[in-house]
mmCIF file of C-alpha atoms and ligand atoms in Angstrom:
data_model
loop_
_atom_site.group_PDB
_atom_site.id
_atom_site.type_symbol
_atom_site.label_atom_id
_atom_site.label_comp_id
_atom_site.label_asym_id
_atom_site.label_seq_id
_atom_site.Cartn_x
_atom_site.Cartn_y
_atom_site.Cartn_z
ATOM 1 C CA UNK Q 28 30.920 115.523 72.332
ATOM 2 C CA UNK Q 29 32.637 113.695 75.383
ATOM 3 C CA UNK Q 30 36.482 113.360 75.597
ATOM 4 C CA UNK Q 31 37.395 109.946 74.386
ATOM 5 C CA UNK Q 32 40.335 108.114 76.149
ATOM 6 C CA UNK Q 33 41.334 105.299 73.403
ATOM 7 C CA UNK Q 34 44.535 103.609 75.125
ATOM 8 C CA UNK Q 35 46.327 100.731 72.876
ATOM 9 C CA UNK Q 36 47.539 97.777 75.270
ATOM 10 C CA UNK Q 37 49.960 95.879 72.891
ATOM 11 C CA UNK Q 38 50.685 92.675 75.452
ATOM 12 C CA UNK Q 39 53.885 90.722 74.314
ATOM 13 C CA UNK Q 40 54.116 92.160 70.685
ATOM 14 C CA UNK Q 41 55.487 94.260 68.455
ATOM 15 C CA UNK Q 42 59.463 94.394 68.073
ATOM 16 C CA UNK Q 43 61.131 97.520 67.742
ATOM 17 C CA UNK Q 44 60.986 97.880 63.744
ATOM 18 C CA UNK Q 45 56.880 96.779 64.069
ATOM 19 C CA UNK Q 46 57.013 99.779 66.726
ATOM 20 C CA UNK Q 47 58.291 102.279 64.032
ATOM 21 C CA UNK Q 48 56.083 101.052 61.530
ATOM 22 C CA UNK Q 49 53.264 100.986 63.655
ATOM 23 C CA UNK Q 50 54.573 105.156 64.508
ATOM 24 C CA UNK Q 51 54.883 105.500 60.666
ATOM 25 C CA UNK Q 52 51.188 105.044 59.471
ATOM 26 C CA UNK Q 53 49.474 106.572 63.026
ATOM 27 C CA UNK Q 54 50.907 109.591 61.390
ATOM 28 C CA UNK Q 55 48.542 109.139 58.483
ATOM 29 C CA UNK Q 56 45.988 107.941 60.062
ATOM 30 C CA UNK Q 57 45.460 110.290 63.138
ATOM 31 C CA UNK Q 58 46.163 113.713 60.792
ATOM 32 C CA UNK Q 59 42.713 113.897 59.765
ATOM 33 C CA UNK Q 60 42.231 113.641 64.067
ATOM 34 C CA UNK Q 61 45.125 116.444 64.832
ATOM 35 C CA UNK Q 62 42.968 118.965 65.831
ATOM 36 C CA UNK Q 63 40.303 116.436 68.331
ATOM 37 C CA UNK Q 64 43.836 114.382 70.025
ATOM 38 C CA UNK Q 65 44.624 115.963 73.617
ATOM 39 C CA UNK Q 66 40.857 117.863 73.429
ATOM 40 C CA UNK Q 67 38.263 115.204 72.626
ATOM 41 C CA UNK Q 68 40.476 112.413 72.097
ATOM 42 C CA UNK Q 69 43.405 111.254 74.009
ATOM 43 C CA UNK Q 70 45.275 108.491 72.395
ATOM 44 C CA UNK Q 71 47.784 105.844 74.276
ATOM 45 C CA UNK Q 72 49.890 102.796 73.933
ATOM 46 C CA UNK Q 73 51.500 100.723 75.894
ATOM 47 C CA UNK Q 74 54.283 98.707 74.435
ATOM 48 C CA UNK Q 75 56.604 96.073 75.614
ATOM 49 C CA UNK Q 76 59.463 97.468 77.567
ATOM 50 C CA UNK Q 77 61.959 96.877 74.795
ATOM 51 C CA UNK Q 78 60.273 98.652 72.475
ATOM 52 C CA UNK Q 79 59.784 101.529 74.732
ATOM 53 C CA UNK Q 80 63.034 103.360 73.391
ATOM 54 C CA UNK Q 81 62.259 103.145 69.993
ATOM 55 C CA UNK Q 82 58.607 104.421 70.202
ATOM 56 C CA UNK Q 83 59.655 107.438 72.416
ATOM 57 C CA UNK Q 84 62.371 108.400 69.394
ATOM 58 C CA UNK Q 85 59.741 107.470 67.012
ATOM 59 C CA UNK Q 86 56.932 110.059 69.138
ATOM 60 C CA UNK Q 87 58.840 113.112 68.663
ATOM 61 C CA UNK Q 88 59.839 112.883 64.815
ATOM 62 C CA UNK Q 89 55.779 112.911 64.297
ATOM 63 C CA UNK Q 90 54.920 116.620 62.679
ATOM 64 C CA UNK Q 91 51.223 116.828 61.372
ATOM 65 C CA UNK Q 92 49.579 114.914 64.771
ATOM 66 C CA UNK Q 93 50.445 115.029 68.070
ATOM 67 C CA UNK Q 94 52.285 111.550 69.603
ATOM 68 C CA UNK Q 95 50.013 109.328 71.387
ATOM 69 C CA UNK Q 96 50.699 109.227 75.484
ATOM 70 C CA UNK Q 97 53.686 106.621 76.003
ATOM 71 C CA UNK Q 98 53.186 104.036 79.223
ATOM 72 C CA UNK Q 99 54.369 100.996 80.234
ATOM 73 C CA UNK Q 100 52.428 97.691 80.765
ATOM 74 C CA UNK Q 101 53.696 97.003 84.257
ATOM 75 C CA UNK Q 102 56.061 98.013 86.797
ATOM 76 C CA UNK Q 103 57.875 96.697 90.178
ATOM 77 C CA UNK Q 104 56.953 99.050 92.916
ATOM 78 C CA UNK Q 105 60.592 99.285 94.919
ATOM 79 C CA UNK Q 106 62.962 101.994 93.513
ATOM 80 C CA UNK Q 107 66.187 99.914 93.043
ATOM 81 C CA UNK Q 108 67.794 96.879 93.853
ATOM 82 C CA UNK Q 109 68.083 92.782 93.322
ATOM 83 C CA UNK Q 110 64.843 92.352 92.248
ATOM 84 C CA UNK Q 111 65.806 90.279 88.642
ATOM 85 C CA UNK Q 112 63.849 90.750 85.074
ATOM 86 C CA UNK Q 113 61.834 93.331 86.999
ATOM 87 C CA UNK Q 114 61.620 97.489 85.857
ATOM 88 C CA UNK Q 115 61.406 100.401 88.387
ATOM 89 C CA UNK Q 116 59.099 103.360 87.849
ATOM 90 C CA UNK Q 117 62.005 105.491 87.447
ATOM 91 C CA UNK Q 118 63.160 103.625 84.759
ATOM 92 C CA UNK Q 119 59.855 103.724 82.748
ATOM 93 C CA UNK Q 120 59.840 107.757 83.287
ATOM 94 C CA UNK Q 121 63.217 107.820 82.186
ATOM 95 C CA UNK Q 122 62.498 106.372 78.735
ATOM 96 C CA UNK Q 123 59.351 108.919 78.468
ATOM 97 C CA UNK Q 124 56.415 107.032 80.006
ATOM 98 C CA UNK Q 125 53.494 108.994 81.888
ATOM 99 C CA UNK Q 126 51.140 106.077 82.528
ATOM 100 C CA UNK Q 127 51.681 102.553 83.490
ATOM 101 C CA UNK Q 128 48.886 99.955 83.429
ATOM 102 C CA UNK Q 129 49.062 97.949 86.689
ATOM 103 C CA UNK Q 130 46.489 95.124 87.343
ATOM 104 C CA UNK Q 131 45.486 93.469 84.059
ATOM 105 C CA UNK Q 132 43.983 90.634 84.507
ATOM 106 C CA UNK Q 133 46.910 88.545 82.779
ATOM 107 C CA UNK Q 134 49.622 89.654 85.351
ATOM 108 C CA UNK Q 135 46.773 88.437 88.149
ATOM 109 C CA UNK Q 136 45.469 85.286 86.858
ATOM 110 C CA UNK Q 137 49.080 84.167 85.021
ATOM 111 C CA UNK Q 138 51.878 85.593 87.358
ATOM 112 C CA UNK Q 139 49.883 85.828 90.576
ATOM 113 C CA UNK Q 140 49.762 89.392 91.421
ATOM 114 C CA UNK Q 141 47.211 90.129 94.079
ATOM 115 C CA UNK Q 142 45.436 92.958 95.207
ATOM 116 C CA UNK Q 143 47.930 94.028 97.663
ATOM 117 C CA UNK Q 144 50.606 93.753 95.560
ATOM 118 C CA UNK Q 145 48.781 95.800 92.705
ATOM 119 C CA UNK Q 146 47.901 98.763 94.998
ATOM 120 C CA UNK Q 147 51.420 98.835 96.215
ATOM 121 C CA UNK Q 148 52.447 99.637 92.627
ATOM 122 C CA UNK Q 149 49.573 102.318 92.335
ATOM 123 C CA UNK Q 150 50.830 103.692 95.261
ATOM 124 C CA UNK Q 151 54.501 104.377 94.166
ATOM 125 C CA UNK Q 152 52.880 105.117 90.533
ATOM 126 C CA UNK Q 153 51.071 108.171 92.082
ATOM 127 C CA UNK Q 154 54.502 108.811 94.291
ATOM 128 C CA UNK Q 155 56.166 109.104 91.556
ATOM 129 C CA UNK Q 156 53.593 111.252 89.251
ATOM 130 C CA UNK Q 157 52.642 109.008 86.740
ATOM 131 C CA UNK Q 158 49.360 107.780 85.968
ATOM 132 C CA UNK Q 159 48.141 104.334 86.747
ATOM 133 C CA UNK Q 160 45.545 102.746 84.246
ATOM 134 C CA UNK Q 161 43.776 100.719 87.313
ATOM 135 C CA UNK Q 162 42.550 97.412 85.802
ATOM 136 C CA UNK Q 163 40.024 95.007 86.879
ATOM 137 C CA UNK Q 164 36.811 93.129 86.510
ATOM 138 C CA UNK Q 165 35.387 89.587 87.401
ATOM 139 C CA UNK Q 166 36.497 85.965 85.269
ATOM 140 C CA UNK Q 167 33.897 84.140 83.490
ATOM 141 C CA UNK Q 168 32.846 82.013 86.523
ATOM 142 C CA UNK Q 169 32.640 84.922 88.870
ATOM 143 C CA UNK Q 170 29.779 85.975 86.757
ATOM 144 C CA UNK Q 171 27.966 83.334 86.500
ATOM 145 C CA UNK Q 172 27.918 83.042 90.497
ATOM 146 C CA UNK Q 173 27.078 86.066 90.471
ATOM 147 C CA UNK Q 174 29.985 87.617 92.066
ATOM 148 C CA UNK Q 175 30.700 90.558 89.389
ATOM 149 C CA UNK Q 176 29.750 93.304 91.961
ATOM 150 C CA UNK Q 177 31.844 91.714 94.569
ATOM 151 C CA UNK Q 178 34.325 91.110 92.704
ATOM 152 C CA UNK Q 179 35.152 94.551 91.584
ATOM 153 C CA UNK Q 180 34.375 96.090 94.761
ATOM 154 C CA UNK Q 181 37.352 94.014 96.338
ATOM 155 C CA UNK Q 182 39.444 94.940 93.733
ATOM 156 C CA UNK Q 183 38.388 99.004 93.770
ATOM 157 C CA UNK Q 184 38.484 98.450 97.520
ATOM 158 C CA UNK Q 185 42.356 97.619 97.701
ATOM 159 C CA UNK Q 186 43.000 101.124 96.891
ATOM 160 C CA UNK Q 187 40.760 102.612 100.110
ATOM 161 C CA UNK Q 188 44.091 103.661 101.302
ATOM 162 C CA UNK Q 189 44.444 106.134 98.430
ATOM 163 C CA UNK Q 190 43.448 109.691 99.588
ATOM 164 C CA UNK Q 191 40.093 111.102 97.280
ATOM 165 C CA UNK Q 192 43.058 113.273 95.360
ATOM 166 C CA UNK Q 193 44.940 110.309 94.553
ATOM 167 C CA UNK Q 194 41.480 107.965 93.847
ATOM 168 C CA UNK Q 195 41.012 110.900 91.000
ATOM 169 C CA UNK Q 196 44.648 110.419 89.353
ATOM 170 C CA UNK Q 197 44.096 107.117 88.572
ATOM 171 C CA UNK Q 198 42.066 106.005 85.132
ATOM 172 C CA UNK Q 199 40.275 102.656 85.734
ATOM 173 C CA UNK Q 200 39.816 100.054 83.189
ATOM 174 C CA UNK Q 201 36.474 97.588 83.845
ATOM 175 C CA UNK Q 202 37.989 94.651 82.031
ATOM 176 C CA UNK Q 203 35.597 91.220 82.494
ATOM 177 C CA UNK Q 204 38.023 88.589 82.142
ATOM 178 C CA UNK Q 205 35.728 86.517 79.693
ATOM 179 C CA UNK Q 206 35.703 89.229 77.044
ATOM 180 C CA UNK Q 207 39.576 90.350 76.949
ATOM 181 C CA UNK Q 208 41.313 88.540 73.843
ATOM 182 C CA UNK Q 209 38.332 85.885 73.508
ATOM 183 C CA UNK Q 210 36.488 88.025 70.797
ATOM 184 C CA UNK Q 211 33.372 87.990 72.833
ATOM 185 C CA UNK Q 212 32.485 91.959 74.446
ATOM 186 C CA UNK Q 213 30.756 92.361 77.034
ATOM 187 C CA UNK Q 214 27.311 94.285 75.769
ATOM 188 C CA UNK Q 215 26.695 97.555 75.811
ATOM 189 C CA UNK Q 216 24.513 97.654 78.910
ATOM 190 C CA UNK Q 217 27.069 94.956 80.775
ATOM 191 C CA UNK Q 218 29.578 97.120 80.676
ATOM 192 C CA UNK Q 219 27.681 100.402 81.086
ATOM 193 C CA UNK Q 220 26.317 98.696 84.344
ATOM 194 C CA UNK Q 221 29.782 98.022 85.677
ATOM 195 C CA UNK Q 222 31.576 101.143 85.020
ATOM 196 C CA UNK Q 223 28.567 102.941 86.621
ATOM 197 C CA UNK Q 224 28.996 100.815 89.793
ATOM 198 C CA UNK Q 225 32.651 101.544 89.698
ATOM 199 C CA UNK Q 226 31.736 105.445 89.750
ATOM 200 C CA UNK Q 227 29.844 105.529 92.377
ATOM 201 C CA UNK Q 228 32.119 102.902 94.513
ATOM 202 C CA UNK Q 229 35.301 105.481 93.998
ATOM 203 C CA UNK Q 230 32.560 108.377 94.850
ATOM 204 C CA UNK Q 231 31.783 106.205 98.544
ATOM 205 C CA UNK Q 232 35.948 105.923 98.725
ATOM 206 C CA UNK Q 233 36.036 109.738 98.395
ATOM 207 C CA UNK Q 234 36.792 110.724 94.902
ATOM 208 C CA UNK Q 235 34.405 113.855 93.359
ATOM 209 C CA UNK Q 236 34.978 112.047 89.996
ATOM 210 C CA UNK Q 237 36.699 109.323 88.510
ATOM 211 C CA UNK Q 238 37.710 108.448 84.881
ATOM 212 C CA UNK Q 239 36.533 104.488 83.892
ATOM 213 C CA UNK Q 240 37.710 103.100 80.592
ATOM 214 C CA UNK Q 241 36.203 99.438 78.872
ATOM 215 C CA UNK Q 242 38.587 96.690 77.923
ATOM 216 C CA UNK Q 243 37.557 93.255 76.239
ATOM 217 C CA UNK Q 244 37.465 92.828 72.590
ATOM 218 C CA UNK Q 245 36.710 96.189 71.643
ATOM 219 C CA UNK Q 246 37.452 96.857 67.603
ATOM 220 C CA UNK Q 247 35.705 99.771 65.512
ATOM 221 C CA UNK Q 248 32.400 97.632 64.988
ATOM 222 C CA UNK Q 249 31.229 97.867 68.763
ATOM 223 C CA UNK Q 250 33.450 100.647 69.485
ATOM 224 C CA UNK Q 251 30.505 103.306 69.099
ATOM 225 C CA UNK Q 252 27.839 101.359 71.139
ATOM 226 C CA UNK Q 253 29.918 100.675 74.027
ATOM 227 C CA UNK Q 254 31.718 104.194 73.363
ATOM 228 C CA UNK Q 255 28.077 105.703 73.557
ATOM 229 C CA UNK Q 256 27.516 104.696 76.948
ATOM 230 C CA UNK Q 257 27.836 107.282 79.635
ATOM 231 C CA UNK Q 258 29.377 106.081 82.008
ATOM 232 C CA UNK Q 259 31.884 104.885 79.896
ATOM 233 C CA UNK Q 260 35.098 107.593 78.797
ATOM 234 C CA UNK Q 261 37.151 105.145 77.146
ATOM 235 C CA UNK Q 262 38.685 102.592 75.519
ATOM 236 C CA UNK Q 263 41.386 100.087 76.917
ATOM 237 C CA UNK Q 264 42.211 97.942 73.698
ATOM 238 C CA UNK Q 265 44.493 95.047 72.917
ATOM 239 C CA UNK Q 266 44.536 93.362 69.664
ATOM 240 C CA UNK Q 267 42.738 96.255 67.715
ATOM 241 C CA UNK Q 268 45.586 98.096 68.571
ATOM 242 C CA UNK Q 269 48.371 96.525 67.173
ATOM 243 C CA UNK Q 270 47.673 98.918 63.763
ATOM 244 C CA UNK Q 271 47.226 102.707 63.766
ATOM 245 C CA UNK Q 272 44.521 101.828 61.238
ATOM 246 C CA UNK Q 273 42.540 99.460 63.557
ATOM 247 C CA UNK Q 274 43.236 101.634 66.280
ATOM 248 C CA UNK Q 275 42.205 104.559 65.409
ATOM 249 C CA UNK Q 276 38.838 103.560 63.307
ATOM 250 C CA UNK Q 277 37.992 102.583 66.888
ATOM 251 C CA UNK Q 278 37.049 106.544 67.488
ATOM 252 C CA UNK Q 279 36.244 107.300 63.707
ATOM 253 C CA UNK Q 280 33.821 105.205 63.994
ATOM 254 C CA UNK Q 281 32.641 106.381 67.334
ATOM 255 C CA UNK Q 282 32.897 110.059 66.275
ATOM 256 C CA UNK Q 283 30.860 109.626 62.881
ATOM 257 C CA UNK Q 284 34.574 110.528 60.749
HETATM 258 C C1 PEP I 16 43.436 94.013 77.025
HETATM 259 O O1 PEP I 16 44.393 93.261 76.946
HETATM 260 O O2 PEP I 16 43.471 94.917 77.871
HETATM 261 C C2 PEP I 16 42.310 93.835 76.118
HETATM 262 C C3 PEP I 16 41.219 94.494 76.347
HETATM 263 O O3 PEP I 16 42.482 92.954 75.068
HETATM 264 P P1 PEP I 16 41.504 92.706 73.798
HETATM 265 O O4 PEP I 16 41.039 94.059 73.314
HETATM 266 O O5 PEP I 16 42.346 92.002 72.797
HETATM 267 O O6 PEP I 16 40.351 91.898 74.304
#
């Protein structure tokens, strides 16, 4: 069976007492996985930065499963300075992150970042050693012009500046806008068709092999479909992971448990 990357994207929720409870039944629910999580199965999530502290604390009282990975949902990409309401990547290490996602489609479309900005952050993400989740895909409109394969090769192609090495460390996330949050996936064969593409545009930009995750409505009743798919090793998930039981059905379902 392929290794699974299931990474939990929890937005602008969950305070820090929903962040314990949400540590207090993954425990339950990812037992019966203890032996499959950091083989077959990696597990993330990506709070809010407040509730960063408390789900690091939370990580290392688990016994009977491993923690998930801990990462941050964004980042600024200078190390210090007067740069208000934003968070360095030495401050998200500091409170035990390993990833950061950088990208998403809400920090382009709603606070403007662009594609230069975003592969600044990758940049001093891999500088630092952590481990950008890469997002990106094409809005509703793009498709329907379709602009999809444009689109994402603009976006892939703001990171030609990355040596192959560095093109390897990151873990892309194909994300059509249309389908994050709406309820409405992209099928099976749209995304596998996209994540493909995105293989072999890091392969032309010099990586050997590249890691590509789907975002965009996934829950555990199209998880195994689009989880099926081969060029897809992953999961990036929002609202299905706001409970370990949700979450984590995502692979059970996937993995026949
Ligand atoms: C996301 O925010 O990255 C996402 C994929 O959201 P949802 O699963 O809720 O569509």
């Amino acid at each position: 069976m392929k290794k699974i990357y299931l990474y939990g994207n929890w937005k602008m929720n969950m305070t820090q007492e929903e962040t314990e409870g949400f540590y207090k039944d993954f425990v339950g629910q990812a037992t019966p996985l203890a032996a499959t999580m950091g083989k077959t199965l990696e597990v993330a999530v990506f709070p809010p930065f407040t509730s960063l502290g408390v789900a690091a604390s939370a990580a290392k009282s688990l016994v009977s499963c491993p923690a998930p990975i801990l990462g941050a949902q964004n980042v600024y990409f200078e190390p210090k300075g007067a740069f208000t309401g934003e968070v360095s990547i030495a401050m998200i290490k500091d409170v035990g992150c390993t990833h950061v996602i950088l990208g998403h489609s809400e920090r382009r479309t709603i606070f403007g970042e662009t594609d230069k900005l975003i592969a600044k952050k990758v940049k001093a993400t891999l500088d630092a050693g952590l481990v950008p989740v890469f997002c990106y895909g094409e809005t509703l409109a793009e498709r329907e012009g379709n602009a999809t394969f444009d689109v994402v090769s603009r976006q892939l192609r703001a990171l030609s500046a990355l040596s192959p090495a560095e093109l390897e460390k990151i873990i892309y996330a194909y994300e059509p806008v249309w389908a994050i949050g709406t309820g409405k996936s992209a099928t099976s064969a749209e995304a596998q068709e996209v994540c493909a593409y995105s293989k072999r545009l890091a392969e032309e930009m010099g990586a050997r092999s590249v890691t590509v995750l789907y975002g965009g409505s996934v829950k555990p009743d199209n998880a195994k479909e689009l989880l099926s798919m081969d060029a897809i090793d992953g999961a990036l998930v929002g609202g299905a992971s706001l409970k370990a039981d949700t979450f984590l059905r995502i692979y059970k379902g996937y993995a026949g448990i």
